[in-house]
Structures are given as C-alpha cells and as structure tokens.
C-alpha cells in the first residue's frame, strides 16, 4: 500500500548569547507512486495491434511469401508483447517491441508501449530519451509519461511546465500535478487540487488521495503555522492517523499527537498482521517512522533519555528510507549538543546520504546545515565552521542564524569586538531581522562589562522596547550603574506607550505602580506624586497607595496632604476584633508567646547598679608535667631559649677522649708507639710461620696491655652507626 508521510522535527541551540533555538522540523513526504495504469494500457494496445495485424494477414491471401511471413512474424511479436504485459514481464516485452520497431521505427503504438515498459522497469532516463527522439511522431500522446519521468528524475520544475502546457488536463495529470506542487512546497494550490480530485472521482485510489490531502494539511500546519482545518478525513488507516498527529504537532498539541501516534501504531500492527507474508522485521521497519515521530514528541516534552533510546532503536533497524535516517540522526545530534561529539560526528554522516535533498523540505535541509556548522564549532573545527556558516549566509542572505554562528565562533576565540562589529553590520543591512541580533549584541557588551552600551542597544529595539521584561532589565542595569535618571526615563517612555495604546490595562497600571515604588525607593517623592495620583484615581479604596501619596505630598504641599488624610479610614475601622491571646493559644498557632510571670514583692528588680554580679566560672587546674616538683619554685626564665637565659655559661670543654677505632685496624692511641713495627730495630715477620703456636697479634703476658679486641669502649663513645644504603646497579656492579 502506498503511503504519504510527513515527519519529524529537530532543534539545536546556538551557543551565542541569548541562545535562540535553531528549530528544524524535518518532514519526509513520499507520496504514493502514481499508478500509470501502464499494465492495462500495454495489454490493451498490444492486443489491439495484434488483432490489427491478424486481420491484415487474413485479408492478404495472395501476398508474396516474404510479405506473408513478415506479417506473421510481427503478429506473433504482438502476441508476445500482450502476454508479457499481462504477466508483468516488461523486460521480455521490450525485446519483442524492439523487433517490431526494427520493422517500423515510427510505429506510435510500439513506441508508446516501449515507453511504458521502460517506466515500469525504472529506466526513466531512457524513456525520456525515447520521447525526446520521437517527439514529432508521438505528439501529445505521452505528455503524462514525460511529466512523470521528469518528476521521478527530480526535475520538478520541468515536470510542472510539461503539465501546464498539456492540451488536456486529465485526472492522472491532475494527480501528478498535486504531487509536483507538494514537492515545490506550494501547499495552498496542492490542497485545492486534491480537494477537487476527491470530490470529482470515485475509484480504488480514494484512500490514497485522502492520505495525501492530510499530508498537505500537516505540512501547512508545520511549516506555515496555518490553523488546522477539519476536512472530515476519517482516521481509518494508520497513514491518516500519522498525518493527523503531524498536524497536531504543528499546533503544539503534543499530548494529543502522541495518543494519535499510539493509535496509528496499533492500526499498523493489525493491518500488517493480516498479511501472512509480512514478517516481524517488516512490521518493525514499517513502524520506524512512527516511533521516530514519537521520540520527537518526547524530545519536545523534555524526556530526552527516552527519546534518545527510541531514536537509537530506529537507527539500529537501518531503514531503507534515507530521509528517515537523516532526520533521526539529526535529532540525536541535537540531544548530544556539545557532549558526546564523537557519536555526533558518526551520526552526521547519515545526513549526507545520497538522495536526502529530494526527501526533505527546504527548512529541514537548512536546519541540518545549521547543525553541521554548530557541530564543527563544538568540535573546535574553526575553519570548517566558518566555511559552512559563510556558505549558509550566501544561500540565505537575510537569515540571522549563519551570522549568529559566526559570532559564536568569534566569541569562542575571545574576539568579542569582532563579533559585535559583525552583528552590527548585519543588523544595519537587515533591519527586519535586527531584533534577535541586537539582543545578542547586548549580551556581548555585558560580557565585556559595557553596561551602558548594552542598555543603548536594548533601547534601540523598537519591537521589545516597551515590553515589561525589557523595562525590568533596563531599570536593573541602570540601577546597577547608579543612573537613576535613565531608569526613570525608561519607565516614563513605557508608561506613555501604554497610555496611548492600552490605557487602564493591567500592564499599564503595573508599570505605573513599579515606577512609583522605584521613585519612592530612591527618594524621588515629588516625581512619584503623579504616578500615585493616577493609581489612586483608578482605585480610591487602595489605602496603601493613599498613604504613599500623603507621605509624598507632606514634603511638597502640607495642605494637600492634610486634605488627603481625611480620606484615610478611622482607627476603629482598620482595627480587627480579634482576641490575640486566644489566637496564640489555639491549636493552629505555630508559635506561642510566653507570658511574663507576675512580680512578687521579694523578686522586685533591684535598682540600676545593684544588680547581682554574674558568677565567674571556675577554671580547671592545668595538668603538671610528670617530673614536676610542686614544692620547688619554677624557673622564671623557663620560656626563654637556653642561650638567652642569664645563667647560661656555654658548653663545657671537657678533656679529649681517646679516639678508639681510629688509625690502623686494632691499634690504640696508648699502644700505637709500642706496637709500631717501623720504630723497632728488627721487625717481626708479618705472618706466622707454619707450625708456630702464636701469631703476630699475640701480646706478652707480663706487659699488662689489653688487646684491642678485648677493650670495652667507654659509655660516651657508644654510638649507633646509621645503616648503609645499598649500592645501585644490582649484583656484580662495579
């Protein structure tokens, strides 16, 4: 069953001051392929030609053998063409037609049948070449086929001219005319064509025409923001439900659109389940477009996680529809924004698929190009970003978004002054698009700290100059700069505007109230009198405004203040008959004030100066050191360093202790001379002789000298040697 789809929308935020959303609603519309009725046409013309040749053959009884055999051959070829046409075997039919045209190259019926066969096989270029070659012979008989081939070859403008120049506007030409108008985005004319076709035709294609009409209404709702018109189209098929949901999205009715898509999903499953040849994969592939649109609604509602999951499911199915893939990938990129840029760079390749430009509307293609430039900016591809944005600006000279992208790139490069100059130049050349540009300029000035310049730019935007939000922003900034006069002037201009356009409206009175409060806050009571009088005249029962007015007049005209004070209500009128004690002790009171106890004679307060002295808190005794003698007098200089104390005499220089272990191994200072072999006349052998009981290290028993190895070091000389560090280089190192 042929379908008409209208789908999908996507958005991306321009990282440029006052971020304005780049909203790209992408729509894929593949209308049903028009039935050329070629099979029936081919069969009938072939049968007619076959009968014609048979009759000619029967009447030529005494013809030459060659001529007779030629006639029989042509007749059999037409029989073959007729049979192939009925079986849908157009390739074999073409072979037979080629043989027929070899006999007579200007046979109009054979040429027409050949064109139909080529169209059925999808050979549109070849079919168009045949028609252009035999234009004089065919004439206007193949106008529809020519326009259809041009349409399928995406030569939409040529197809439109062919249809408009046709001598007779048949129903099938009108069908094709509606399709061409939709591709050219001339929706009003397209709607008129389909309305007329539905009203004046009755055949098996009525459901498809209604589907296409619903797609036109959805496109007008989405792209032209036209109000949704009820044409009485029943939602009996899932295609009609889908297109109705798209129209609801254009009107901002997201909940209703989501419910309609649920209904379309159920109808699609039921209708496809009836066909035994359709598998579950085929059903999921058919539902992909519905699921992608449901994900878009979730994205608009802020349910980005659910939307992203559904988008990825559609991508995994790898649908053959390049338009659907491009839109889904673009929407995933918009969710990623400046995060997960590697995934976005993969997805952007799907938007470059061949044939995408013929599947999507101009605004969709434009939005995808904007998103490519933004992605280049987020991935720090400055040159690529500038190249894409410059190309977009040349294609859309009055569109503000390419300039905003360029300014955003300059801001990322810390070139704020150049960004402001670029925006200023564009706003002067395109005053119709200057509002958003000037908002961006104001934010850039604020980033640089030029508050007054930002205020001047904002006040130059006539469209927003008197809006409540703009007035609030200007007053806040002027107050920050302590420029009260300029802030009051902003209030004055806004009040004058509403006084002329909407006198007495809620917005007007709210501005007057804020202006009066601002003037009173900054001590401008004389200037606030006119505003307060205007408010009080609007509501004479406003006691608060009256009190403010009397307070202001008290500085200027006391008599006027006294006369106005007569309008104040009496104290009895303003008091409330409420028992405060009962109210405070009620169950609903969250805070109960404690009553002070009655004063007794003994508890009378003492005179001033005789009040009781506050008791001092006892200090805890500090902990003494462990070896402290509490009876001994502490040293008064104990807090000073030892060298600064009065009784410090320096270190005592004791006698030099004998150095043990110095010199040769086993030698001592006392015995060094005695055992010095160099001072003796005859030196003993350095090593014991073999067989001797004593060595050179023996000491005579009568000498009274203790050998070095048996000497004990003094207590002061005992020192622990520091552990030696291990040598680097491992074992065997030098």
XYZ file of C-alpha atoms in Angstrom:
734
model
C 0.000 0.000 0.000
C 1.382 3.392 -0.922
C 1.819 5.997 1.830
C 2.166 9.681 2.390
C 4.484 10.560 5.243
C 5.095 13.916 6.805
C 7.634 13.756 9.577
C 9.924 14.871 12.073
C 11.316 17.873 13.733
C 14.606 18.684 15.388
C 16.251 21.621 17.296
C 19.835 22.810 18.228
C 20.928 25.640 20.442
C 23.153 28.256 19.080
C 25.840 28.905 21.604
C 25.571 32.583 21.095
C 24.411 34.997 23.743
C 20.653 34.867 24.376
C 20.595 31.455 22.943
C 17.866 31.289 20.371
C 16.836 27.844 19.447
C 17.503 26.737 15.932
C 14.326 24.659 15.417
C 14.339 22.405 12.350
C 11.226 20.419 11.786
C 12.157 17.786 9.304
C 9.480 16.286 7.175
C 9.691 13.343 4.895
C 6.919 13.069 2.401
C 6.965 10.258 -0.109
C 3.531 10.397 -1.690
C 2.165 7.243 -3.150
C 3.663 6.372 -6.507
C 1.025 7.280 -9.028
C -0.450 4.375 -10.876
C 0.343 4.907 -14.524
C -2.139 2.183 -15.424
C 0.645 1.067 -17.705
C -0.008 -2.624 -17.428
C -3.574 -2.342 -18.639
C -2.552 0.183 -21.261
C 0.211 -2.061 -22.539
C -2.018 -5.124 -22.672
C -4.864 -3.373 -24.466
C -2.658 -1.656 -27.036
C -0.732 -4.864 -27.716
C -3.979 -6.819 -28.120
C -5.371 -4.170 -30.454
C -2.216 -4.207 -32.514
C -2.265 -8.000 -32.586
C -5.870 -8.049 -33.879
C -4.954 -5.421 -36.460
C -2.056 -7.499 -37.796
C -4.151 -10.692 -37.818
C -6.850 -9.065 -39.875
C -4.295 -7.673 -42.271
C -2.729 -11.112 -42.582
C -6.085 -12.837 -43.251
C -7.158 -10.349 -45.902
C -3.850 -10.586 -47.822
C -4.479 -14.115 -49.179
C -2.363 -13.950 -52.340
C 0.537 -11.915 -50.997
C 4.128 -12.779 -51.633
C 5.722 -15.374 -49.413
C 8.168 -12.876 -47.990
C 5.492 -10.345 -47.128
C 3.240 -13.012 -45.670
C 5.982 -14.419 -43.499
C 6.869 -10.896 -42.310
C 3.273 -10.240 -41.270
C 3.099 -13.499 -39.355
C 6.317 -12.614 -37.520
C 5.025 -9.159 -36.456
C 1.708 -10.608 -35.325
C 3.451 -13.213 -33.189
C 5.599 -10.460 -31.668
C 2.497 -8.507 -30.648
C 1.115 -11.696 -29.118
C 4.322 -11.995 -27.104
C 4.041 -8.344 -26.007
C 0.454 -8.864 -24.911
C 1.309 -11.982 -22.890
C 4.351 -10.336 -21.188
C 2.278 -7.298 -20.361
C -0.320 -9.439 -18.598
C 2.407 -11.335 -16.687
C 4.351 -8.175 -15.777
C 7.476 -9.350 -17.613
C 8.383 -5.989 -19.130
C 11.962 -6.938 -19.974
C 10.823 -9.637 -22.438
C 8.170 -7.270 -23.743
C 10.887 -4.740 -24.542
C 12.769 -7.317 -26.600
C 9.685 -8.047 -28.672
C 8.944 -4.320 -29.084
C 12.490 -3.710 -30.275
C 11.973 -6.264 -33.038
C 8.687 -4.636 -34.006
C 10.311 -1.173 -34.136
C 13.111 -2.640 -36.239
C 10.483 -3.322 -38.879
C 8.785 0.058 -38.439
C 10.693 2.572 -36.303
C 7.850 5.132 -36.345
C 5.128 2.796 -35.067
C 3.363 5.059 -32.494
C 1.759 2.188 -30.579
C 5.039 0.303 -30.292
C 6.850 3.425 -29.162
C 4.180 4.119 -26.542
C 4.362 0.536 -25.258
C 8.151 0.726 -25.119
C 7.998 3.912 -23.025
C 5.548 2.251 -20.633
C 7.816 -0.791 -20.254
C 10.841 1.400 -19.549
C 8.905 3.341 -16.898
C 7.768 0.114 -15.252
C 11.393 -1.070 -15.125
C 12.521 2.263 -13.615
C 14.533 3.309 -16.683
C 13.241 6.895 -16.620
C 16.181 8.482 -18.438
C 15.952 6.014 -21.318
C 12.194 6.507 -21.535
C 12.663 10.279 -21.643
C 15.272 9.911 -24.393
C 12.837 7.852 -26.484
C 10.161 10.533 -26.102
C 12.548 13.357 -26.989
C 13.824 11.448 -30.041
C 10.338 10.753 -31.438
C 8.647 13.991 -30.405
C 7.102 14.643 -33.836
C 5.719 11.123 -34.131
C 4.334 10.809 -30.572
C 2.989 14.344 -30.230
C 0.852 14.863 -27.112
C 0.068 11.188 -26.539
C 2.849 10.769 -23.969
C 2.564 14.055 -22.012
C 1.749 12.251 -18.794
C 4.598 9.768 -19.188
C 7.052 12.574 -19.941
C 5.989 14.628 -16.900
C 6.164 11.543 -14.692
C 9.702 10.675 -15.853
C 10.822 14.242 -15.200
C 9.274 14.122 -11.748
C 10.991 10.835 -10.895
C 14.311 12.242 -12.122
C 13.788 15.158 -9.655
C 13.354 17.662 -12.478
C 10.335 19.096 -10.728
C 10.293 22.458 -12.489
C 10.407 20.776 -15.899
C 7.577 18.433 -14.881
C 5.485 21.437 -13.840
C 5.990 23.124 -17.236
C 5.119 19.898 -19.079
C 1.865 19.521 -17.139
C 0.862 23.176 -17.530
C 1.483 23.019 -21.314
C -0.583 19.857 -21.788
C -3.582 20.387 -24.109
C -5.925 18.255 -21.994
C -5.846 18.110 -18.181
C -6.807 14.511 -17.444
C -7.334 13.081 -13.948
C -3.964 11.351 -13.938
C -2.269 14.618 -14.907
C -4.052 16.335 -12.018
C -2.815 13.629 -9.654
C 0.743 14.234 -10.814
C 0.188 17.996 -10.673
C -0.709 17.753 -6.985
C 2.440 15.727 -6.319
C 4.630 18.276 -8.112
C 3.056 21.179 -6.218
C 3.788 19.451 -2.911
C 7.436 18.954 -3.858
C 7.612 22.661 -4.708
C 6.024 23.428 -1.293
C 3.084 25.277 -2.880
C 0.700 23.845 -0.328
C -2.359 26.043 -0.929
C -2.553 25.116 -4.611
C -1.823 21.478 -3.784
C -4.669 21.400 -1.282
C -7.070 22.790 -3.889
C -6.050 20.127 -6.429
C -6.574 17.208 -4.029
C -9.865 18.568 -2.725
C -11.152 18.750 -6.290
C -9.899 15.231 -7.089
C -11.576 13.696 -4.037
C -14.839 15.472 -4.844
C -14.968 14.506 -8.536
C -13.509 10.996 -8.677
C -14.576 7.581 -7.423
C -12.116 4.724 -7.775
C -9.883 2.441 -5.730
C -7.357 5.270 -5.067
C -9.654 7.435 -2.946
C -7.906 6.390 0.298
C -4.508 7.429 -1.087
C -5.847 10.824 -2.138
C -7.214 11.432 1.366
C -3.849 10.438 2.818
C -2.086 12.948 0.583
C -4.569 15.673 1.456
C -3.913 15.014 5.156
C -0.174 15.308 4.462
C -0.727 18.710 2.820
C -2.699 19.939 5.849
C 0.072 18.702 8.152
C 2.725 20.499 6.078
C 0.763 23.756 6.229
C 0.416 23.381 9.991
C 4.110 22.653 10.481
C 5.836 24.968 8.020
C 3.394 27.825 7.544
C 1.859 27.708 11.036
C -1.582 27.698 9.427
C -4.526 26.793 11.668
C -5.543 23.159 11.463
C -8.587 22.758 9.236
C -11.090 19.950 9.699
C -11.687 18.420 6.264
C -13.730 15.488 7.548
C -10.986 12.920 6.937
C -11.598 9.793 8.975
C -8.662 8.208 10.794
C -9.417 4.755 9.430
C -5.839 3.913 8.376
C -2.525 4.283 10.137
C -1.299 6.652 7.417
C -4.181 9.059 8.079
C -3.607 8.810 11.841
C 0.071 9.553 11.358
C -0.550 12.658 9.248
C -3.158 13.900 11.734
C -0.568 13.540 14.514
C 1.911 15.603 12.491
C -0.658 18.361 12.090
C -1.280 18.330 15.862
C 2.468 18.693 16.476
C 2.449 21.784 14.274
C -0.272 23.249 16.503
C 1.681 22.425 19.670
C -0.813 19.810 20.906
C 1.835 17.280 21.862
C -0.200 15.030 24.174
C -2.990 14.612 21.611
C -0.393 13.975 18.899
C 1.301 11.278 20.981
C -2.014 9.497 21.596
C -2.800 9.638 17.868
C 0.575 8.070 17.090
C -0.230 5.262 19.544
C -3.433 4.678 17.611
C -1.508 4.688 14.316
C 0.913 2.102 15.726
C -1.930 -0.241 16.702
C -3.643 0.114 13.318
C -0.343 -0.574 11.539
C 0.271 -3.784 13.502
C -3.267 -5.027 12.900
C -3.266 -4.259 9.161
C 0.151 -5.824 8.529
C -0.510 -8.875 10.709
C -3.298 -9.898 8.324
C -0.716 -10.487 5.583
C 0.937 -13.873 6.099
C 3.970 -12.886 4.008
C 4.882 -9.967 6.309
C 7.467 -10.819 8.975
C 8.003 -9.159 12.351
C 11.059 -7.369 10.952
C 8.918 -5.910 8.168
C 6.415 -4.635 10.740
C 9.147 -3.013 12.842
C 10.598 -1.411 9.720
C 7.180 -0.020 8.847
C 6.725 1.279 12.410
C 10.128 3.016 12.428
C 8.743 6.282 11.109
C 6.004 6.316 13.785
C 8.493 5.557 16.554
C 10.823 8.303 15.356
C 7.983 10.824 15.479
C 7.039 9.643 18.975
C 10.659 10.167 20.042
C 10.498 13.713 18.684
C 7.456 14.472 20.842
C 9.317 13.094 23.879
C 12.229 15.365 22.991
C 9.933 18.387 22.867
C 8.497 17.406 26.252
C 11.965 17.253 27.806
C 12.091 13.443 28.069
C 15.435 13.322 26.285
C 16.625 9.980 27.697
C 13.530 8.147 26.449
C 13.719 9.979 23.118
C 17.383 9.083 22.657
C 16.688 5.417 23.369
C 13.883 5.324 20.790
C 15.976 7.175 18.197
C 18.804 4.658 18.578
C 16.357 1.773 18.118
C 15.289 3.286 14.796
C 18.921 3.712 13.697
C 19.697 0.057 14.562
C 16.910 -1.117 12.241
C 18.789 0.507 9.311
C 15.655 1.507 7.383
C 15.985 1.985 3.639
C 14.385 5.429 3.839
C 17.326 7.875 3.726
C 15.064 10.745 4.759
C 14.028 8.979 7.945
C 17.652 8.123 8.777
C 18.791 11.698 8.174
C 16.107 13.208 10.401
C 16.640 10.684 13.213
C 20.420 11.193 13.143
C 19.955 14.964 13.171
C 17.688 14.756 16.212
C 20.242 12.626 18.072
C 22.856 15.309 17.352
C 20.552 17.948 18.834
C 20.257 15.942 22.051
C 24.025 15.451 22.269
C 24.729 19.165 21.729
C 28.322 19.846 22.824
C 28.582 16.474 24.592
C 29.399 13.093 23.047
C 30.716 14.794 19.928
C 32.288 11.587 18.583
C 28.848 9.993 18.348
C 27.528 13.148 16.699
C 30.307 13.042 14.088
C 29.261 9.479 13.203
C 25.589 10.405 13.020
C 26.189 13.439 10.809
C 27.364 11.107 8.026
C 23.804 9.761 7.768
C 22.581 13.248 6.880
C 24.888 13.278 3.840
C 23.372 10.201 2.200
C 22.593 10.351 -1.491
C 19.063 11.498 -2.293
C 18.369 13.177 1.063
C 17.895 16.559 -0.627
C 14.904 15.159 -2.547
C 13.254 13.638 0.525
C 13.227 16.610 2.884
C 11.714 20.075 2.827
C 13.842 23.182 2.356
C 13.594 24.188 6.013
C 14.702 20.726 7.097
C 17.751 20.774 4.853
C 18.550 24.280 6.043
C 18.341 23.244 9.699
C 20.587 20.223 9.116
C 23.210 22.503 7.537
C 22.966 24.845 10.535
C 23.522 21.899 12.843
C 26.587 20.805 10.863
C 28.108 24.263 11.347
C 27.331 24.176 15.066
C 28.853 20.716 15.401
C 32.018 21.978 13.706
C 32.129 24.795 16.243
C 31.667 22.440 19.192
C 34.428 20.153 17.886
C 36.835 23.118 17.583
C 36.934 22.963 13.788
C 37.042 26.733 13.391
C 37.864 26.803 9.662
C 35.146 24.283 8.847
C 32.637 26.233 10.936
C 33.465 29.493 9.161
C 33.255 27.800 5.768
C 29.830 26.272 6.455
C 28.387 29.417 8.015
C 29.641 31.579 5.118
C 28.046 29.179 2.643
C 24.771 29.307 4.572
C 24.873 33.093 4.628
C 25.331 33.259 0.864
C 22.409 30.850 0.370
C 20.210 32.662 2.922
C 21.396 36.302 2.877
C 18.677 37.615 5.187
C 18.710 34.769 7.691
C 20.226 35.689 11.082
C 21.431 32.233 12.147
C 24.562 31.972 9.957
C 25.725 35.316 11.364
C 24.950 34.172 14.918
C 27.044 31.046 14.365
C 29.948 33.145 13.064
C 29.664 35.453 16.088
C 29.609 32.450 18.410
C 32.801 31.116 16.824
C 34.487 34.508 17.285
C 33.424 34.539 20.936
C 34.990 31.121 21.444
C 38.189 32.635 20.063
C 37.879 35.556 22.563
C 37.317 38.050 19.736
C 34.265 39.775 21.196
C 34.884 43.100 19.466
C 34.902 41.478 16.007
C 31.724 39.589 16.889
C 29.987 42.858 17.832
C 31.134 44.516 14.590
C 29.829 41.591 12.536
C 26.441 41.698 14.262
C 26.231 45.477 13.956
C 26.885 45.308 10.226
C 24.224 42.616 9.703
C 21.593 44.500 11.750
C 22.123 47.617 9.645
C 21.796 45.674 6.373
C 18.794 43.602 7.520
C 16.596 45.728 9.817
C 13.761 43.176 9.636
C 15.949 40.600 11.419
C 17.684 43.080 13.728
C 15.767 42.252 16.932
C 17.473 38.949 17.719
C 20.837 40.250 16.527
C 20.673 43.259 18.860
C 19.804 41.047 21.811
C 22.988 39.120 21.087
C 24.971 42.350 20.817
C 23.669 43.496 24.201
C 24.796 40.280 25.834
C 28.238 40.577 24.283
C 28.535 44.114 25.666
C 27.556 42.800 29.104
C 30.226 40.112 28.872
C 32.781 42.857 28.232
C 31.411 44.948 31.118
C 29.962 47.744 28.951
C 26.577 48.006 30.696
C 25.635 51.422 29.330
C 26.306 50.333 25.726
C 24.192 47.230 26.310
C 21.327 49.426 27.558
C 21.600 51.689 24.495
C 21.371 48.685 22.177
C 18.359 47.279 24.020
C 16.550 50.617 23.913
C 17.033 50.718 20.135
C 14.899 47.567 19.654
C 11.503 49.047 18.866
C 9.807 45.639 18.904
C 10.716 44.904 22.546
C 11.303 48.435 23.811
C 8.113 48.688 25.866
C 7.792 45.070 26.962
C 7.646 44.516 30.720
C 10.665 42.198 30.656
C 12.750 44.693 28.693
C 11.761 47.557 31.034
C 12.713 45.435 34.047
C 16.106 44.533 32.553
C 16.907 48.151 31.640
C 15.907 49.502 35.076
C 18.013 46.833 36.793
C 21.098 47.630 34.704
C 20.722 51.397 35.096
C 20.294 50.951 38.859
C 23.489 48.912 38.930
C 25.247 51.810 37.215
C 23.542 54.244 39.654
C 21.962 56.067 36.710
C 18.562 56.710 38.312
C 17.523 59.376 35.806
C 17.871 56.983 32.855
C 15.912 54.312 34.725
C 13.083 56.783 35.404
C 13.152 57.796 31.731
C 12.671 54.142 30.743
C 9.594 53.975 32.978
C 8.302 57.233 31.529
C 8.533 56.092 27.903
C 6.897 52.738 28.656
C 4.018 54.397 30.570
C 3.434 56.857 27.718
C 3.316 53.972 25.227
C 0.705 52.044 27.219
C -1.208 55.249 27.930
C -1.623 55.674 24.181
C -2.107 52.017 23.168
C -3.691 50.248 26.170
C -4.860 52.830 28.738
C -6.021 51.356 32.022
C -4.832 47.848 31.178
C -3.224 45.584 33.768
C 0.199 46.037 32.132
C -0.207 49.822 32.180
C -1.149 50.000 35.867
C 1.586 47.539 36.818
C 4.186 49.775 35.171
C 2.821 52.862 36.942
C 2.963 51.034 40.282
C 6.557 49.911 39.728
C 7.594 53.399 38.615
C 6.092 54.959 41.747
C 7.774 52.418 44.041
C 11.109 52.933 42.283
C 10.926 56.710 42.678
C 9.958 56.446 46.367
C 12.766 53.985 46.986
C 15.339 56.413 45.595
C 13.923 59.487 47.364
C 12.149 60.976 44.335
C 8.847 61.585 46.151
C 7.969 64.718 44.166
C 8.266 62.786 40.889
C 6.246 59.893 42.290
C 3.208 62.084 43.083
C 1.740 61.966 39.551
C 2.044 58.175 39.399
C 0.475 57.723 42.835
C -2.412 60.064 41.974
C -3.077 58.073 38.795
C -3.146 54.819 40.769
C -5.384 56.230 43.494
C -7.884 57.554 40.948
C -8.118 54.057 39.482
C -8.892 52.610 42.920
C -9.890 55.070 45.652
C -10.179 52.237 48.192
C -6.444 51.492 47.996
C -5.299 52.644 51.439
C -1.664 51.756 50.797
C -1.443 53.992 47.712
C -3.213 56.801 49.578
C -0.720 56.563 52.439
C 2.175 56.757 49.985
C 0.571 59.773 48.289
C 0.107 61.609 51.628
C 3.729 60.878 52.544
C 4.915 62.320 49.214
C 2.727 65.428 49.498
C 3.950 66.076 53.045
C 7.283 67.206 51.587
C 5.727 69.395 48.891
C 2.303 70.610 49.945
C 1.274 70.044 53.544
C -2.243 71.400 52.979
C -2.820 68.886 50.222
C -1.510 66.130 52.499
C -3.951 67.159 55.234
C -6.877 67.217 52.839
C -5.985 63.775 51.529
C -5.577 62.398 55.032
C -9.326 62.912 55.525
C -9.879 60.037 53.127
C -7.996 57.677 55.397
C -10.269 55.266 57.317
C -10.582 55.692 61.078
C -8.547 53.637 63.514
C -11.652 51.750 64.639
C -12.428 50.775 61.053
C -8.919 49.484 60.481
C -8.762 47.506 63.749
C -9.776 43.874 63.843
C -11.900 42.420 66.634
C -9.536 39.574 67.319
C -8.587 38.150 70.707
C -4.827 37.885 70.357
C -4.377 35.624 73.403
C -6.990 33.194 72.198
C -5.473 33.181 68.720
C -1.970 32.470 70.022
C -3.139 29.635 72.274
C -5.190 27.969 69.541
C -4.195 24.603 68.084
C -3.303 26.137 64.743
C -0.740 28.552 66.210
C 2.820 27.579 65.364
C 4.376 29.989 67.877
C 3.004 30.807 71.351
C 4.431 33.814 73.098
C 5.342 33.094 76.714
C 3.676 35.352 79.236
C 5.877 37.025 81.835
C 5.250 35.809 85.427
C 3.698 38.122 87.986
C 6.176 40.160 90.011
C 6.302 39.200 93.723
C 7.489 41.573 96.441
C 10.730 39.735 97.162
C 11.502 39.352 93.484
C 11.263 43.070 92.714
C 14.001 44.231 90.400
C 16.879 45.993 92.106
C 17.980 49.446 91.225
C 20.427 50.018 88.472
C 23.941 49.378 89.684
C 22.824 46.986 92.412
C 22.195 44.047 90.186
C 23.731 40.749 91.011
C 27.222 40.138 89.696
C 27.484 37.196 87.385
C 29.291 34.257 88.957
C 32.654 33.533 87.415
C 33.195 30.087 86.061
C 35.820 28.079 87.957
C 38.916 27.406 85.944
C 40.126 23.866 85.824
C 43.596 23.199 87.206
C 46.106 22.656 84.480
C 47.983 19.388 84.236
C 51.577 19.425 85.514
C 54.497 17.626 83.839
C 55.302 14.128 85.064
C 58.665 15.003 86.699
C 57.416 18.255 88.201
C 58.142 19.007 91.891
C 55.203 21.103 93.153
C 57.217 22.369 96.145
C 60.081 23.704 94.064
C 59.994 27.256 92.755
C 59.571 27.227 88.983
C 62.247 28.755 86.810
C 61.104 32.219 85.730
C 63.205 32.024 82.570
C 61.908 28.620 81.535
C 60.139 30.045 78.499
C 63.322 31.526 77.049
C 65.744 29.598 74.863
C 68.714 28.194 76.756
C 71.210 30.558 75.151
C 69.193 33.616 76.242
C 68.961 32.669 79.937
C 71.047 34.628 82.469
C 72.716 31.568 83.965
C 73.866 30.109 80.645
C 77.684 29.835 80.541
C 78.199 27.995 77.336
C 79.203 24.384 76.769
C 81.953 22.969 78.992
C 85.064 21.975 77.120
C 85.945 18.565 78.512
C 89.099 16.586 78.002
C 89.516 14.952 74.687
C 88.520 11.379 74.897
C 90.696 8.790 73.455
C 89.687 8.034 69.950
C 89.078 4.366 69.710
C 88.940 2.695 66.382
C 90.952 5.387 64.567
C 94.092 4.569 62.697
C 95.073 1.102 61.567
C 92.871 -1.847 62.491
C 93.394 -2.997 66.105
C 95.580 -0.020 67.040
C 95.059 2.280 70.074
C 96.493 5.669 70.894
C 98.321 4.368 74.014
C 99.876 1.339 72.425
C 100.492 2.751 68.979
C 104.105 3.621 69.665
C 104.845 0.346 71.420
C 103.457 -1.774 68.645
C 104.758 0.353 65.785
C 106.968 -2.055 63.886
C 108.671 0.703 61.931
C 110.337 2.087 65.101
C 111.912 -1.242 66.216
C 115.300 -2.391 65.130
C 114.208 -5.741 63.950
C 110.687 -6.123 62.583
C 108.881 -9.329 63.342
C 107.553 -11.349 60.449
C 104.259 -10.135 59.135
C 102.744 -13.600 59.183
C 103.198 -16.541 61.486
C 105.403 -19.294 60.396
C 103.912 -22.662 59.762
C 103.737 -24.756 62.905
C 104.147 -21.860 65.339
C 101.560 -21.548 68.136
C 101.369 -17.801 68.254
C 100.978 -15.141 65.607
C 101.992 -11.554 65.236
C 98.907 -10.422 67.139
C 99.896 -12.098 70.414
C 100.779 -9.904 73.376
C 103.262 -10.895 76.151
C 101.525 -11.870 79.338
C 103.665 -9.672 81.516
C 103.137 -6.456 79.571
C 99.737 -5.671 81.134
C 98.352 -4.354 77.852
C 94.830 -5.419 76.924
C 94.460 -6.455 73.308
C 92.336 -4.081 71.190
C 89.621 -6.657 70.508
C 89.091 -7.159 74.245
C 88.882 -3.479 75.110
C 85.400 -2.147 76.006
C 84.518 1.267 74.661
C 83.529 3.954 77.168
C 79.834 4.697 77.658
C 80.142 8.122 75.993
C 81.723 6.650 72.930
C 78.925 4.197 72.121
C 77.140 5.334 69.060
C 74.847 3.568 66.729
C 76.008 3.599 63.172
C 73.484 4.660 60.575
C 72.522 1.825 58.238
C 74.429 1.962 54.997
C 72.452 2.439 51.809
C 72.501 -0.325 49.276
C 74.514 0.284 46.189
C 72.640 0.698 42.919
C 73.291 -1.424 39.919
C 72.432 -4.837 41.310
C 74.773 -7.742 41.738
C 78.155 -7.718 40.164
C 78.179 -3.951 39.619
C 81.434 -2.035 39.816
